[in-house]
Amino acid sequence: MAGSPQSVRKRAAEGAADRVRAAILRGELSPGSDLPGERDLAERLGVSRLTLRSAIARLEAEGLVRPVHGSGTRVLDFRETGGVDLVGYLAAQAMEGGVVPFALLRDLLELRRMVAVELVELVAERSSPEELSALRAQIEKQRQVVDDPQELVASDLHFARLLVRAGHNLALELLFNTVVRMIDQHPGLELAFRANAEGTLAVYSRLLDLIETGDGRRASRVARRLVERLDRATLQRISEITGQTYERSGG
Amino acid sequence: MAGSPQSVRKRAAEGAADRVRAAILRGELSPGSDLPGERDLAERLGVSRLTLRSAIARLEAEGLVRPVHGSGTRVLDFRETGGVDLVGYLAAQAMEGGVVPFALLRDLLELRRMVAVELVELVAERSSPEELSALRAQIEKQRQVVDDPQELVASDLHFARLLVRAGHNLALELLFNTVVRMIDQHPGLELAFRANAEGTLAVYSRLLDLIETGDGRRASRVARRLVERLDRATLQRISEITGQTYERSGG
DNA sequence: CCACTTCAAGTGGTTAAACCACTGGAGGGA
DNA sequence: TCCCTCCAGTGGTTTAACCACTTGAAGTGG
């Protein structure tokens, strides 16, 4: 019927959520308007109403939609209410169209830089010796898997997690989790973090040196320069890989 | 029966999600273990199985739980997989117990600082004249509602949103949305942002001056000092209000 | 003609009972 | 000992029905 049942192994609810989400992100459903009625929409998507409801619960959690009892399900403006999770979906959507979402990758790197730079200071001030040596050890491990892309990414993330932990800031830790989930749900995003693996490793090592001096402020300042340079190089690398020009968005 | 149906006007699914989430965050369900079976758990919570499933869909989106077809629903370690959204629930939970979650408020302020400081540089480099004048105007408006706490918070958030927009970084904008939702779902968190309203306003004005010079780097450095001082004062204020001592956690 | 009330249609919210799809382990056979 | 089969228990989905709420149009009174 409506839906193409072919070889789908995914959960139906998940698929339904994906399709509605995509429609919203593409702007096919204008903010402020209502979603089609559940009964109607369910039929169109080829799922039962309850499966659709499960999907809607998900979209609600993502801040894309707000069901109003007795009235309808409002489509929200995701730029005003959408959660960070959406970055992944937005990127994925762009890549489906064959486009590498440069602006988004850049934005993500910027976000990382913001956090990383200040995190260095927190770590310098708060971390225990054990945490620092764990970080050292992780760098060594990472150096040994530098040829295995998959292992490298995993190792990289692990280092980042240790660093975040050593900052003793729960909000930051949870934000990190969100980003990690985004990355491994939408592997295309790895590009932003993996494209310049060797450079990354060098920076990590240097950061750790700085942290161990205990001078948080200075560490932070230097970290800023390091990460800025790293990110520039990474974006450059990406533009080479994809053959696209690195263009500034927004502005 | 099990559930107390009293005057609850909340959606049942929401209530179920809240209860399960609370149990997880309190550590009553250890990570790695399975949730009780859906049929069983639904009965305990006094809702139907399908309502429970709706709740579980929500918890899955939050990274607290992962249902495995045919096996069970795993409880995840929220420190490793939980999203930023959880900050709100964690705070709310602490306040239910009469405790002001100092560490969390501090963490949130730190997160804001990280973003704000670098955001200033982005805005200085990328914003349009229109965006800047809109920011100016918003500061004026805010000055006029400084006596109405509710209006003040709203105005404050609006200014922040404009600022974030002017940074032209979508990832940041979405992160901001997440934080906003957290705040107005859990009004206790406002404390961290409202406790020192006048000081905030002064800082905003000063930030804008800096931005308009166009020297992003310098603006960023000064912003850092300003926000740091502001946050210290805010935490101090909170500790006075609540009568608790401002103690550094972690460290 | 307007303001108010009533009520019916349509929406999301919830429930029931049943079946499907999958996992994991118990038990039997080679 | 190993492998295969099978089945009991789990989450996933469907159906059909009812409840709770919102909305606005029709009806009523002024």
XYZ file of C-alpha atoms (C1' of nucleotides) in Angstrom:
562
model
C 0.000 0.000 0.000
C 1.115 3.486 0.854
C 4.311 2.505 2.638
C 6.778 0.302 0.800
C 7.163 -2.674 3.133
C 10.065 -4.125 1.169
C 13.053 -5.255 3.207
C 12.548 -2.955 6.162
C 14.098 -4.394 9.267
C 13.839 -1.161 11.166
C 11.097 -0.662 13.647
C 8.029 0.698 11.973
C 7.627 3.403 14.576
C 11.160 4.549 13.948
C 10.572 4.689 10.237
C 7.408 6.686 10.698
C 9.213 9.127 12.958
C 11.968 9.488 10.387
C 9.566 10.313 7.610
C 7.598 12.879 9.573
C 10.777 14.401 10.965
C 12.248 14.681 7.510
C 9.139 16.404 6.236
C 9.345 18.923 9.034
C 13.047 19.585 8.597
C 12.575 20.025 4.882
C 9.971 22.637 5.676
C 7.147 20.769 3.996
C 5.041 21.228 7.097
C 4.961 24.843 8.061
C 5.427 25.758 11.714
C 2.211 26.724 13.430
C 0.120 24.466 11.272
C -1.219 21.122 12.413
C -0.042 17.696 11.508
C -2.666 15.701 9.621
C -4.957 13.855 12.003
C -3.443 10.779 13.585
C -5.928 8.457 11.927
C -5.328 10.031 8.563
C -1.557 10.272 8.855
C -1.214 6.732 10.148
C -2.957 5.415 7.068
C -0.791 7.478 4.752
C 2.351 6.147 6.382
C 1.055 2.620 6.279
C 1.244 2.030 10.010
C -1.349 1.722 12.699
C -2.403 4.739 14.671
C -0.640 3.525 17.789
C 2.617 2.999 16.015
C 2.322 6.517 14.724
C 1.679 7.729 18.249
C 4.884 6.114 19.369
C 6.647 8.033 16.617
C 4.995 11.276 17.651
C 6.118 10.764 21.238
C 9.632 10.686 19.908
C 9.214 13.810 17.832
C 7.748 15.570 20.817
C 10.836 14.746 22.837
C 12.916 16.264 20.054
C 10.928 19.473 20.201
C 9.529 19.233 16.703
C 5.895 18.844 17.514
C 3.430 19.474 20.304
C 0.198 17.486 20.473
C -2.752 19.401 21.916
C -5.498 17.276 23.321
C -8.747 17.880 21.503
C -7.272 20.167 18.939
C -4.452 18.738 16.905
C -0.721 18.256 16.797
C 1.097 21.498 16.191
C 4.207 21.624 14.092
C 6.796 23.735 15.874
C 9.524 25.878 14.395
C 12.529 23.682 14.948
C 14.866 26.637 14.930
C 13.097 27.837 18.038
C 12.309 24.642 19.858
C 14.344 21.834 18.322
C 16.950 20.128 20.480
C 20.614 19.584 19.677
C 19.847 16.068 18.518
C 18.516 17.551 15.317
C 21.968 18.445 14.105
C 22.494 14.804 13.260
C 19.290 14.490 11.321
C 19.896 17.723 9.472
C 23.306 16.522 8.428
C 22.024 13.129 7.420
C 19.351 14.732 5.332
C 21.829 16.917 3.518
C 24.054 13.934 2.763
C 21.162 11.974 1.363
C 20.977 14.682 -1.230
C 24.669 14.114 -1.906
C 25.648 17.359 -0.229
C 28.265 17.540 2.488
C 26.807 19.852 5.101
C 29.820 22.057 5.452
C 28.167 24.723 7.496
C 26.971 22.165 9.998
C 30.342 20.490 10.306
C 31.917 23.855 10.858
C 29.294 24.683 13.455
C 29.977 21.452 15.256
C 33.705 22.075 15.308
C 33.056 25.525 16.675
C 30.887 24.117 19.403
C 33.569 21.638 20.282
C 36.139 24.394 20.399
C 34.027 26.503 22.709
C 33.678 23.683 25.129
C 37.158 22.284 24.760
C 38.954 25.532 25.377
C 37.260 26.194 28.661
C 37.222 22.565 29.598
C 40.980 22.586 29.612
C 40.886 25.139 32.366
C 38.408 23.178 34.425
C 40.492 20.062 34.100
C 43.647 21.878 35.045
C 41.996 23.071 38.216
C 39.958 20.081 39.266
C 41.334 16.840 37.939
C 42.981 14.225 40.091
C 46.399 12.737 39.318
C 44.705 9.446 38.499
C 42.542 11.114 35.904
C 45.539 12.732 34.293
C 47.496 9.546 34.053
C 44.478 7.799 32.588
C 44.450 10.484 29.922
C 48.128 9.939 29.228
C 47.591 6.235 28.903
C 44.727 6.768 26.505
C 46.907 8.868 24.235
C 49.405 6.049 24.082
C 46.708 3.562 23.189
C 45.431 5.853 20.507
C 48.868 6.212 19.014
C 48.941 2.465 18.504
C 45.698 2.237 16.585
C 46.333 5.226 14.390
C 46.096 3.073 11.285
C 42.711 1.589 11.995
C 40.156 4.295 11.222
C 37.381 2.665 13.196
C 39.497 2.023 16.256
C 40.870 5.505 15.971
C 37.497 7.154 16.180
C 36.539 5.010 19.133
C 39.766 5.794 20.895
C 39.363 9.443 20.135
C 35.918 9.531 21.642
C 37.149 7.707 24.678
C 39.857 10.254 25.253
C 37.343 13.037 24.911
C 35.087 11.337 27.414
C 37.884 10.983 29.934
C 38.714 14.634 29.489
C 35.129 15.688 30.008
C 34.895 13.514 33.096
C 37.997 15.113 34.485
C 36.274 18.479 34.201
C 33.762 17.425 36.845
C 30.865 19.153 35.189
C 27.804 16.980 34.826
C 26.010 19.252 32.379
C 29.005 19.086 30.116
C 29.212 15.350 30.432
C 25.605 14.950 29.368
C 26.065 17.333 26.477
C 28.983 15.202 25.396
C 26.749 12.148 25.460
C 24.294 13.850 23.178
C 27.011 14.628 20.683
C 28.383 11.102 20.797
C 24.982 9.651 20.108
C 24.595 12.023 17.201
C 27.875 10.908 15.761
C 27.268 7.240 15.849
C 23.744 7.518 14.645
C 24.890 9.570 11.692
C 28.333 8.359 10.715
C 28.669 11.187 8.204
C 29.369 13.493 11.088
C 32.522 11.605 11.962
C 34.011 13.433 9.072
C 34.270 16.564 11.159
C 36.237 14.769 13.823
C 38.102 12.139 11.934
C 39.269 14.017 8.897
C 42.451 15.096 10.610
C 43.236 12.315 13.019
C 46.996 12.700 13.296
C 46.758 16.401 13.955
C 44.245 15.706 16.647
C 46.538 13.335 18.424
C 49.362 15.845 18.534
C 47.043 18.448 19.960
C 45.801 16.096 22.647
C 49.293 15.427 23.812
C 50.120 19.088 23.911
C 46.910 19.900 25.769
C 47.751 17.403 28.430
C 51.158 18.959 28.929
C 49.506 22.289 29.445
C 46.992 20.919 31.877
C 49.685 19.335 33.965
C 51.346 22.674 34.519
C 48.292 23.547 36.590
C 48.070 27.010 35.110
C 44.520 26.791 33.856
C 44.309 30.213 32.324
C 47.412 29.876 30.293
C 46.494 26.358 29.285
C 43.158 27.620 28.121
C 44.669 30.364 25.997
C 47.102 28.080 24.317
C 44.433 25.448 23.851
C 42.375 27.986 22.011
C 45.096 28.590 19.482
C 45.791 24.911 19.039
C 42.179 23.957 18.499
C 41.579 26.857 16.163
C 44.443 25.796 13.975
C 43.361 22.184 14.141
C 39.832 23.041 13.064
C 41.003 25.152 10.176
C 43.121 22.290 8.975
C 40.274 19.851 9.408
C 37.860 21.926 7.380
C 40.505 22.357 4.741
C 40.984 18.616 4.656
C 37.281 18.011 4.311
C 36.982 20.394 1.434
C 39.798 18.547 -0.311
C 38.236 15.162 0.299
C 34.845 16.134 -0.961
C 36.083 18.368 -3.693
C 33.801 21.102 -2.532
C 34.893 24.588 -1.768
C 34.986 25.632 1.803
C 32.512 28.431 1.833
C 31.367 30.471 4.769
C 27.707 30.085 5.423
C 25.495 32.622 7.106
C 27.503 35.836 6.978
C -4.792 0.824 43.235
C -1.146 1.125 42.484
C -1.265 4.570 40.934
C -3.016 7.355 42.867
C -5.439 8.754 40.318
C -6.345 11.772 42.443
C -6.415 15.122 40.649
C -3.841 14.300 38.017
C -4.553 16.118 34.802
C -1.212 15.220 33.352
C -1.058 12.725 30.596
C -0.754 9.247 31.989
C 2.109 8.430 29.666
C 4.013 11.423 30.902
C 3.469 10.436 34.487
C 4.655 6.908 33.812
C 7.761 8.247 32.092
C 8.439 10.506 35.053
C 8.248 7.685 37.521
C 10.485 5.347 35.601
C 12.940 8.131 34.841
C 13.082 9.108 38.482
C 13.782 5.526 39.470
C 16.646 5.362 37.015
C 18.143 8.685 38.025
C 17.937 7.697 41.672
C 19.900 4.610 40.796
C 17.174 2.226 41.853
C 17.503 0.424 38.562
C 21.085 -0.505 37.975
C 22.589 0.086 34.544
C 22.961 -3.075 32.510
C 19.963 -4.710 34.101
C 16.594 -4.996 32.431
C 13.463 -3.061 33.131
C 10.649 -5.263 34.386
C 8.655 -6.700 31.503
C 6.279 -4.270 29.856
C 3.224 -6.237 30.894
C 4.412 -6.421 34.458
C 5.610 -2.827 34.733
C 2.475 -1.420 33.151
C 0.371 -3.087 35.783
C 2.568 -1.808 38.592
C 2.285 1.740 37.311
C -1.428 1.423 36.844
C -1.432 2.162 33.145
C -1.999 0.048 30.083
C 0.887 -1.543 28.321
C 0.561 0.799 25.380
C 0.673 3.875 27.523
C 3.793 2.502 29.110
C 5.282 1.940 25.686
C 4.698 5.564 24.868
C 6.576 6.460 28.021
C 9.418 4.142 27.109
C 9.690 5.739 23.682
C 10.319 8.988 25.473
C 12.926 7.539 27.798
C 14.657 5.986 24.834
C 14.921 9.397 23.190
C 16.499 10.672 26.383
C 19.094 7.942 26.324
C 18.045 6.276 29.533
C 16.888 2.989 28.175
C 17.269 0.743 25.170
C 14.585 -1.790 24.307
C 15.901 -4.959 22.690
C 13.381 -6.876 20.667
C 12.911 -10.345 22.018
C 15.102 -9.839 24.990
C 14.135 -6.978 27.277
C 14.587 -3.284 27.879
C 18.074 -2.453 29.082
C 18.651 0.256 31.603
C 21.571 2.382 30.444
C 24.100 4.277 32.507
C 22.812 7.794 32.149
C 26.237 9.246 32.815
C 27.381 7.563 29.642
C 24.368 7.852 27.411
C 21.961 10.389 28.904
C 21.283 13.570 26.954
C 21.562 17.152 28.183
C 17.841 17.212 28.859
C 18.492 15.198 31.977
C 20.043 18.146 33.746
C 16.572 19.529 34.271
C 15.212 16.330 35.703
C 18.204 15.862 37.939
C 17.764 19.343 39.316
C 14.044 18.916 39.773
C 14.640 15.687 41.610
C 17.099 17.297 43.985
C 14.702 20.148 44.713
C 11.897 17.745 45.482
C 14.072 16.598 48.295
C 14.388 20.202 49.424
C 17.963 20.463 48.244
C 19.170 23.216 45.952
C 21.383 21.481 43.423
C 24.297 23.829 43.733
C 26.724 21.764 41.769
C 24.317 21.544 38.862
C 23.578 25.244 38.838
C 27.270 25.923 38.849
C 27.761 23.466 36.026
C 25.083 25.165 33.999
C 26.616 28.572 34.524
C 29.948 27.183 33.462
C 28.425 25.772 30.331
C 26.839 29.101 29.577
C 30.132 30.829 30.105
C 31.948 28.493 27.753
C 29.484 29.161 25.018
C 28.953 32.846 25.711
C 32.601 33.768 25.689
C 33.259 32.306 22.287
C 29.891 33.313 20.976
C 30.868 36.923 21.475
C 33.668 36.442 19.029
C 31.440 34.802 16.464
C 28.919 37.583 16.735
C 31.592 40.232 16.423
C 32.746 38.625 13.210
C 29.508 37.599 11.577
C 26.551 39.623 12.732
C 24.770 42.132 10.559
C 24.087 45.712 11.628
C 20.388 44.874 11.877
C 21.094 42.085 14.294
C 23.185 44.361 16.444
C 20.570 47.068 16.627
C 17.952 44.475 17.486
C 20.164 43.448 20.391
C 20.477 47.053 21.517
C 16.738 47.486 21.365
C 16.191 44.346 23.381
C 18.441 45.629 26.137
C 16.330 48.769 26.349
C 13.159 46.760 26.599
C 14.676 44.635 29.296
C 15.666 47.694 31.269
C 12.034 48.691 31.405
C 10.735 45.444 32.820
C 13.475 45.030 35.385
C 10.931 45.061 38.200
C 8.758 42.283 36.881
C 10.617 39.040 37.563
C 8.633 37.012 35.081
C 8.950 39.517 32.280
C 12.592 39.892 33.111
C 13.362 36.246 32.634
C 11.466 36.194 29.362
C 13.273 39.260 28.134
C 16.568 37.833 29.227
C 15.997 34.653 27.295
C 14.961 36.636 24.270
C 18.159 38.623 24.344
C 20.149 35.453 24.625
C 18.301 33.997 21.675
C 19.008 37.024 19.539
C 22.639 36.815 20.477
C 22.838 33.164 19.585
C 21.115 33.819 16.279
C 23.618 36.534 15.510
C 26.369 33.960 15.904
C 25.097 32.101 12.834
C 25.821 28.710 14.260
C 22.933 26.291 13.968
C 24.332 23.733 16.366
C 24.600 26.410 19.001
C 21.114 27.622 18.325
C 19.696 24.167 18.831
C 21.692 23.684 21.997
C 20.227 26.916 23.231
C 16.746 25.591 22.543
C 17.461 22.553 24.632
C 18.535 24.692 27.552
C 15.512 26.951 27.246
C 13.176 23.998 27.305
C 14.967 22.691 30.369
C 14.504 25.978 32.132
C 10.838 26.402 31.561
C 10.066 22.806 32.288
C 11.919 23.058 35.582
C 11.484 26.577 36.903
C 13.925 25.881 39.701
C 16.708 26.250 37.205
C 15.820 29.858 36.574
C 17.549 30.492 39.833
C 20.889 30.157 38.151
C 20.037 32.782 35.584
C 17.698 35.069 37.445
C 19.408 35.400 40.769
C 21.463 38.340 39.622
C 19.326 40.070 37.040
C 20.663 43.600 37.318
C 24.230 42.484 37.050
C 23.320 40.514 33.983
C 21.848 43.511 32.275
C 24.957 45.568 32.829
C 27.074 42.801 31.386
C 24.887 42.508 28.314
C 25.264 46.155 27.568
C 28.993 45.986 27.972
C 29.229 42.902 25.789
C 27.405 44.642 23.027
C 29.817 47.540 23.158
C 32.674 45.140 22.781
C 31.054 43.350 19.907
C 30.507 46.570 18.044
C 34.187 47.325 18.079
C 34.528 44.400 15.713
C 37.594 43.122 17.483
C 36.342 39.625 18.210
C 39.400 38.378 20.042
C 39.552 41.224 22.434
C 35.790 41.171 22.932
C 36.008 37.511 23.756
C 38.753 38.009 26.334
C 36.926 40.775 28.092
C 33.670 38.870 27.924
C 35.344 36.041 29.723
C 36.272 38.214 32.664
C 32.849 39.798 32.787
C 30.968 36.544 32.729
C 33.265 34.955 35.244
C 32.678 37.746 37.693
C 28.961 37.674 37.005
C 28.759 33.972 37.671
C 30.674 34.228 40.895
C 28.289 36.906 42.084
C 25.307 34.853 41.001
C 26.429 31.783 42.896
C 27.137 33.934 45.904
C 23.657 35.358 45.664
C 22.098 31.956 45.416
C 23.928 30.764 48.462
C 22.600 33.762 50.375
C 19.064 33.207 49.205
C 18.990 29.566 50.079
C 21.035 29.889 53.234
C 23.291 27.157 52.046
C 27.014 27.463 51.842
C 28.572 27.786 48.454
C 30.851 24.837 48.391
C 33.004 23.824 45.527
C 32.190 20.358 44.392
C 34.659 18.079 42.767
C 37.975 19.898 43.256
C -28.368 42.344 14.924
C -25.515 40.848 18.598
C -24.095 38.179 22.651
C -24.543 33.999 24.887
C -25.453 29.021 25.324
C -25.639 24.444 23.689
C -24.008 20.666 21.551
C -22.060 17.762 18.024
C -18.090 16.635 15.271
C -13.373 15.928 15.319
C -9.096 15.739 17.716
C -5.607 13.533 20.753
C -5.348 10.104 24.971
C -6.158 5.548 26.676
C -7.609 0.917 26.846
C -8.393 -4.070 25.637
C -7.035 -8.507 23.625
C -4.738 -10.607 20.388
C -1.039 -11.792 17.236
C 3.716 -11.250 15.110
C 8.919 -11.182 15.313
C 12.726 -11.913 17.744
C 16.063 -13.710 21.488
C 18.008 -16.894 24.471
C 18.346 -20.865 26.700
C 16.740 -25.678 27.721
C 16.725 -30.070 25.976
C 17.527 -33.659 22.671
C 20.277 -35.789 19.130
C 24.580 -36.775 16.567
C 31.178 -32.305 23.322
C 28.929 -29.867 19.976
C 25.170 -28.474 17.325
C 20.502 -28.091 16.269
C 15.714 -27.646 17.406
C 12.237 -25.807 19.708
C 9.624 -23.007 22.832
C 8.757 -19.789 26.358
C 9.135 -15.009 27.158
C 10.218 -10.513 25.449
C 9.350 -6.322 22.777
C 6.707 -4.688 18.303
C 2.366 -4.049 16.001
C -2.401 -4.215 14.983
C -7.428 -3.737 15.629
C -11.502 -1.519 17.299
C -13.454 0.789 20.613
C -14.136 4.293 24.108
C -12.820 8.566 26.864
C -11.493 13.586 27.380
C -10.970 17.692 25.380
C -11.375 21.683 21.939
C -13.640 24.067 18.592
C -16.942 26.303 16.194
C -21.394 26.228 14.186
C -26.125 26.106 15.180
C -29.560 27.580 18.063
C -31.449 30.795 21.612
C -32.421 34.888 23.977
C -31.866 39.627 24.357
